[in-house]
């Protein structure tokens, strides 16, 4: 059984994430999408809110499941017996960070590969933080997130969070 893991913050999940997850799911028998809990980040959505969001967005994709994990992605991958960690690459700006992360992970566990997938061109500029910025000022985010995620974003900002 070829298992892959796709770790991230997903705050919130965008069409860019969804595109990578759908494409990656074809490469493995099972793909675990893991919400990594990072104490150095202050996300807009709680882990539980993000888990519910991801489950709704990924419903219908068999061979994909959502989990949360507190710790390093490489530890999570080991626990799952994964053969690879999948990461998306948008532009050269992602490269240096991802390059270092992949090298660290290889050092920690040489048997697990990092697989990079190029973003689809329409999402090359898309990030969760850009979406949050646009949503905060009432802009239209419907090209980048699903209607339900857009509604959750607008609720958050209406309630004065951030
Ligand atoms: P992290 O904090 O781990 O970077 P993110 O939720 O920002 O978490 O991203 C998770 C993964 O999805 C990363 O590999 C990131 O490069 C990828 N990703 C995010 N947005 C896009 C996009 N628009 N196109 C392709 N990959 C993306």
GROMACS .gro file of C-alpha atoms and ligand atoms in nm:
model
  189
    1UNK     CA    1   0.000   0.000   0.000
    2UNK     CA    2   0.154   0.330  -0.114
    3UNK     CA    3   0.071   0.599   0.139
    4UNK     CA    4   0.130   0.970   0.096
    5UNK     CA    5   0.086   1.258   0.337
    6UNK     CA    6   0.002   1.615   0.254
    7UNK     CA    7   0.075   1.835   0.557
    8UNK     CA    8  -0.013   2.200   0.597
    9UNK     CA    9  -0.181   2.473   0.795
   10UNK     CA   10  -0.488   2.509   0.570
   11UNK     CA   11  -0.599   2.836   0.731
   12UNK     CA   12  -0.830   2.819   0.536
   13UNK     CA   13  -0.824   2.558   0.258
   14UNK     CA   14  -0.814   2.720  -0.087
   15UNK     CA   15  -0.866   2.592  -0.442
   16UNK     CA   16  -0.484   2.583  -0.465
   17UNK     CA   17  -0.467   2.327  -0.184
   18UNK     CA   18  -0.757   2.136  -0.331
   19UNK     CA   19  -0.589   2.115  -0.669
   20UNK     CA   20  -0.269   1.972  -0.519
   21UNK     CA   21  -0.461   1.725  -0.299
   22UNK     CA   22  -0.674   1.599  -0.590
   23UNK     CA   23  -0.374   1.554  -0.815
   24UNK     CA   24  -0.162   1.394  -0.539
   25UNK     CA   25  -0.440   1.150  -0.448
   26UNK     CA   26  -0.396   0.985  -0.789
   27UNK     CA   27  -0.036   0.897  -0.707
   28UNK     CA   28  -0.104   0.699  -0.390
   29UNK     CA   29  -0.332   0.423  -0.264
   30UNK     CA   30  -0.416   0.652   0.024
   31UNK     CA   31  -0.341   1.017   0.095
   32UNK     CA   32  -0.359   1.160   0.445
   33UNK     CA   33  -0.415   1.534   0.455
   34UNK     CA   34  -0.275   1.649   0.789
   35UNK     CA   35  -0.348   1.975   0.962
   36UNK     CA   36  -0.027   2.040   1.148
   37UNK     CA   37  -0.063   2.225   1.473
   38UNK     CA   38   0.218   2.481   1.482
   39UNK     CA   39   0.258   2.667   1.811
   40UNK     CA   40   0.446   2.946   1.629
   41UNK     CA   41   0.148   3.036   1.412
   42UNK     CA   42  -0.170   3.210   1.523
   43UNK     CA   43  -0.429   3.080   1.279
   44UNK     CA   44  -0.761   3.249   1.214
   45UNK     CA   45  -0.951   2.920   1.230
   46UNK     CA   46  -0.917   2.671   1.516
   47UNK     CA   47  -0.786   2.324   1.441
   48UNK     CA   48  -1.136   2.184   1.482
   49UNK     CA   49  -1.285   2.445   1.245
   50UNK     CA   50  -1.020   2.363   0.988
   51UNK     CA   51  -1.078   1.990   1.024
   52UNK     CA   52  -1.450   2.031   0.963
   53UNK     CA   53  -1.378   2.258   0.664
   54UNK     CA   54  -1.131   2.015   0.508
   55UNK     CA   55  -1.362   1.720   0.557
   56UNK     CA   56  -1.641   1.905   0.380
   57UNK     CA   57  -1.416   2.015   0.092
   58UNK     CA   58  -1.265   1.670   0.045
   59UNK     CA   59  -1.589   1.476   0.072
   60UNK     CA   60  -1.625   1.256  -0.233
   61UNK     CA   61  -1.253   1.202  -0.275
   62UNK     CA   62  -1.210   0.840  -0.181
   63UNK     CA   63  -0.862   0.739  -0.073
   64UNK     CA   64  -0.819   1.076   0.102
   65UNK     CA   65  -0.865   1.134   0.474
   66UNK     CA   66  -0.811   1.427   0.706
   67UNK     CA   67  -0.627   1.418   1.037
   68UNK     CA   68  -0.467   1.663   1.275
   69UNK     CA   69  -0.117   1.626   1.413
   70UNK     CA   70   0.087   1.809   1.672
   71UNK     CA   71   0.450   1.777   1.575
   72UNK     CA   72   0.680   1.748   1.277
   73UNK     CA   73   0.548   1.643   0.938
   74UNK     CA   74   0.824   1.384   0.908
   75UNK     CA   75   0.715   1.224   1.237
   76UNK     CA   76   0.360   1.215   1.112
   77UNK     CA   77   0.473   1.057   0.785
   78UNK     CA   78   0.667   0.791   0.976
   79UNK     CA   79   0.366   0.711   1.194
   80UNK     CA   80   0.155   0.663   0.884
   81UNK     CA   81   0.415   0.445   0.710
   82UNK     CA   82   0.411   0.694   0.426
   83UNK     CA   83   0.651   0.671   0.135
   84UNK     CA   84   0.630   1.043   0.060
   85UNK     CA   85   0.538   1.390   0.182
   86UNK     CA   86   0.367   1.600  -0.084
   87UNK     CA   87   0.420   1.976  -0.098
   88UNK     CA   88   0.293   2.229  -0.349
   89UNK     CA   89   0.523   2.478  -0.518
   90UNK     CA   90   0.391   2.809  -0.639
   91UNK     CA   91   0.686   3.018  -0.743
   92UNK     CA   92   1.058   3.047  -0.691
   93UNK     CA   93   0.977   3.219  -0.362
   94UNK     CA   94   0.852   2.887  -0.221
   95UNK     CA   95   1.162   2.706  -0.338
   96UNK     CA   96   1.423   2.805  -0.082
   97UNK     CA   97   1.199   2.736   0.216
   98UNK     CA   98   1.081   2.404   0.078
   99UNK     CA   99   1.433   2.306  -0.025
  100UNK     CA  100   1.556   2.352   0.335
  101UNK     CA  101   1.258   2.171   0.480
  102UNK     CA  102   1.300   1.875   0.245
  103UNK     CA  103   1.672   1.856   0.327
  104UNK     CA  104   1.600   1.861   0.701
  105UNK     CA  105   1.338   1.592   0.663
  106UNK     CA  106   1.567   1.375   0.454
  107UNK     CA  107   1.825   1.410   0.728
  108UNK     CA  108   1.577   1.304   0.991
  109UNK     CA  109   1.438   1.014   0.789
  110UNK     CA  110   1.611   0.919   0.465
  111UNK     CA  111   1.353   0.664   0.356
  112UNK     CA  112   1.070   0.916   0.310
  113UNK     CA  113   1.078   1.127  -0.008
  114UNK     CA  114   0.944   1.479  -0.046
  115UNK     CA  115   0.746   1.511  -0.367
  116UNK     CA  116   0.682   1.857  -0.510
  117UNK     CA  117   0.387   1.934  -0.729
  118UNK     CA  118   0.375   2.247  -0.940
  119UNK     CA  119   0.073   2.460  -0.882
  120UNK     CA  120  -0.176   2.497  -1.164
  121UNK     CA  121  -0.105   2.833  -1.324
  122UNK     CA  122  -0.434   2.991  -1.217
  123UNK     CA  123  -0.341   2.938  -0.852
  124UNK     CA  124   0.025   3.035  -0.866
  125UNK     CA  125  -0.032   3.357  -0.670
  126UNK     CA  126  -0.291   3.212  -0.433
  127UNK     CA  127  -0.222   3.173  -0.062
  128UNK     CA  128  -0.437   3.142   0.249
  129UNK     CA  129  -0.292   3.465   0.383
  130UNK     CA  130  -0.380   3.661   0.068
  131UNK     CA  131  -0.734   3.523   0.082
  132UNK     CA  132  -0.766   3.630   0.448
  133UNK     CA  133  -0.643   3.978   0.365
  134UNK     CA  134  -0.894   4.021   0.083
  135UNK     CA  135  -1.178   3.876   0.294
  136UNK     CA  136  -1.096   4.099   0.588
  137UNK     CA  137  -1.162   4.407   0.377
  138UNK     CA  138  -1.480   4.267   0.226
  139UNK     CA  139  -1.331   4.169  -0.111
  140UNK     CA  140  -1.463   3.889  -0.327
  141UNK     CA  141  -1.278   3.562  -0.267
  142UNK     CA  142  -1.510   3.335  -0.465
  143UNK     CA  143  -1.245   3.253  -0.727
  144UNK     CA  144  -1.011   3.112  -0.463
  145UNK     CA  145  -1.221   2.937  -0.200
  146UNK     CA  146  -1.549   2.744  -0.199
  147UNK     CA  147  -1.874   2.927  -0.113
  148UNK     CA  148  -1.882   2.764   0.233
  149UNK     CA  149  -1.526   2.868   0.315
  150UNK     CA  150  -1.604   3.221   0.188
  151UNK     CA  151  -1.906   3.233   0.421
  152UNK     CA  152  -1.698   3.116   0.719
  153UNK     CA  153  -1.438   3.383   0.641
  154UNK     CA  154  -1.696   3.655   0.626
  155UNK     CA  155  -1.848   3.536   0.957
  156UNK     CA  156  -1.510   3.553   1.124
  157UNK     CA  157  -1.444   3.906   1.012
  158UNK     CA  158  -1.798   4.020   1.085
  159UNK     CA  159  -1.750   3.900   1.441
  160UNK     CA  160  -1.450   4.124   1.465
  161UNK     CA  161  -1.182   3.858   1.485
  162UNK     CA  162  -0.855   4.019   1.373
  163LIG     P1  163   0.231   2.547   0.541
  163LIG     O1  164   0.218   2.636   0.662
  163LIG     O2  165   0.278   2.409   0.574
  163LIG     O3  166   0.302   2.608   0.425
  163LIG     P2  167  -0.011   2.585   0.388
  163LIG     O4  168  -0.150   2.554   0.429
  163LIG     O5  169   0.021   2.727   0.361
  163LIG     O6  170   0.079   2.524   0.501
  163LIG     O7  171   0.028   2.500   0.262
  163LIG     C1  172   0.019   2.360   0.260
  163LIG     C2  173   0.076   2.309   0.129
  163LIG     O8  174  -0.004   2.353   0.020
  163LIG     C3  175   0.218   2.361   0.101
  163LIG     O9  176   0.291   2.259   0.038
  163LIG     C4  177   0.194   2.475   0.007
  163LIG    O10  178   0.306   2.499  -0.076
  163LIG     C5  179   0.077   2.422  -0.074
  163LIG     N1  180  -0.001   2.530  -0.134
  163LIG     C6  181  -0.064   2.632  -0.074
  163LIG     N2  182  -0.126   2.713  -0.164
  163LIG     C7  183  -0.098   2.659  -0.286
  163LIG     C8  184  -0.130   2.695  -0.420
  163LIG     N3  185  -0.200   2.804  -0.449
  163LIG     N4  186  -0.083   2.617  -0.520
  163LIG     C9  187  -0.008   2.507  -0.490
  163LIG     N5  188   0.026   2.467  -0.368
  163LIG    C10  189  -0.018   2.542  -0.266
   0.00000   0.00000   0.00000
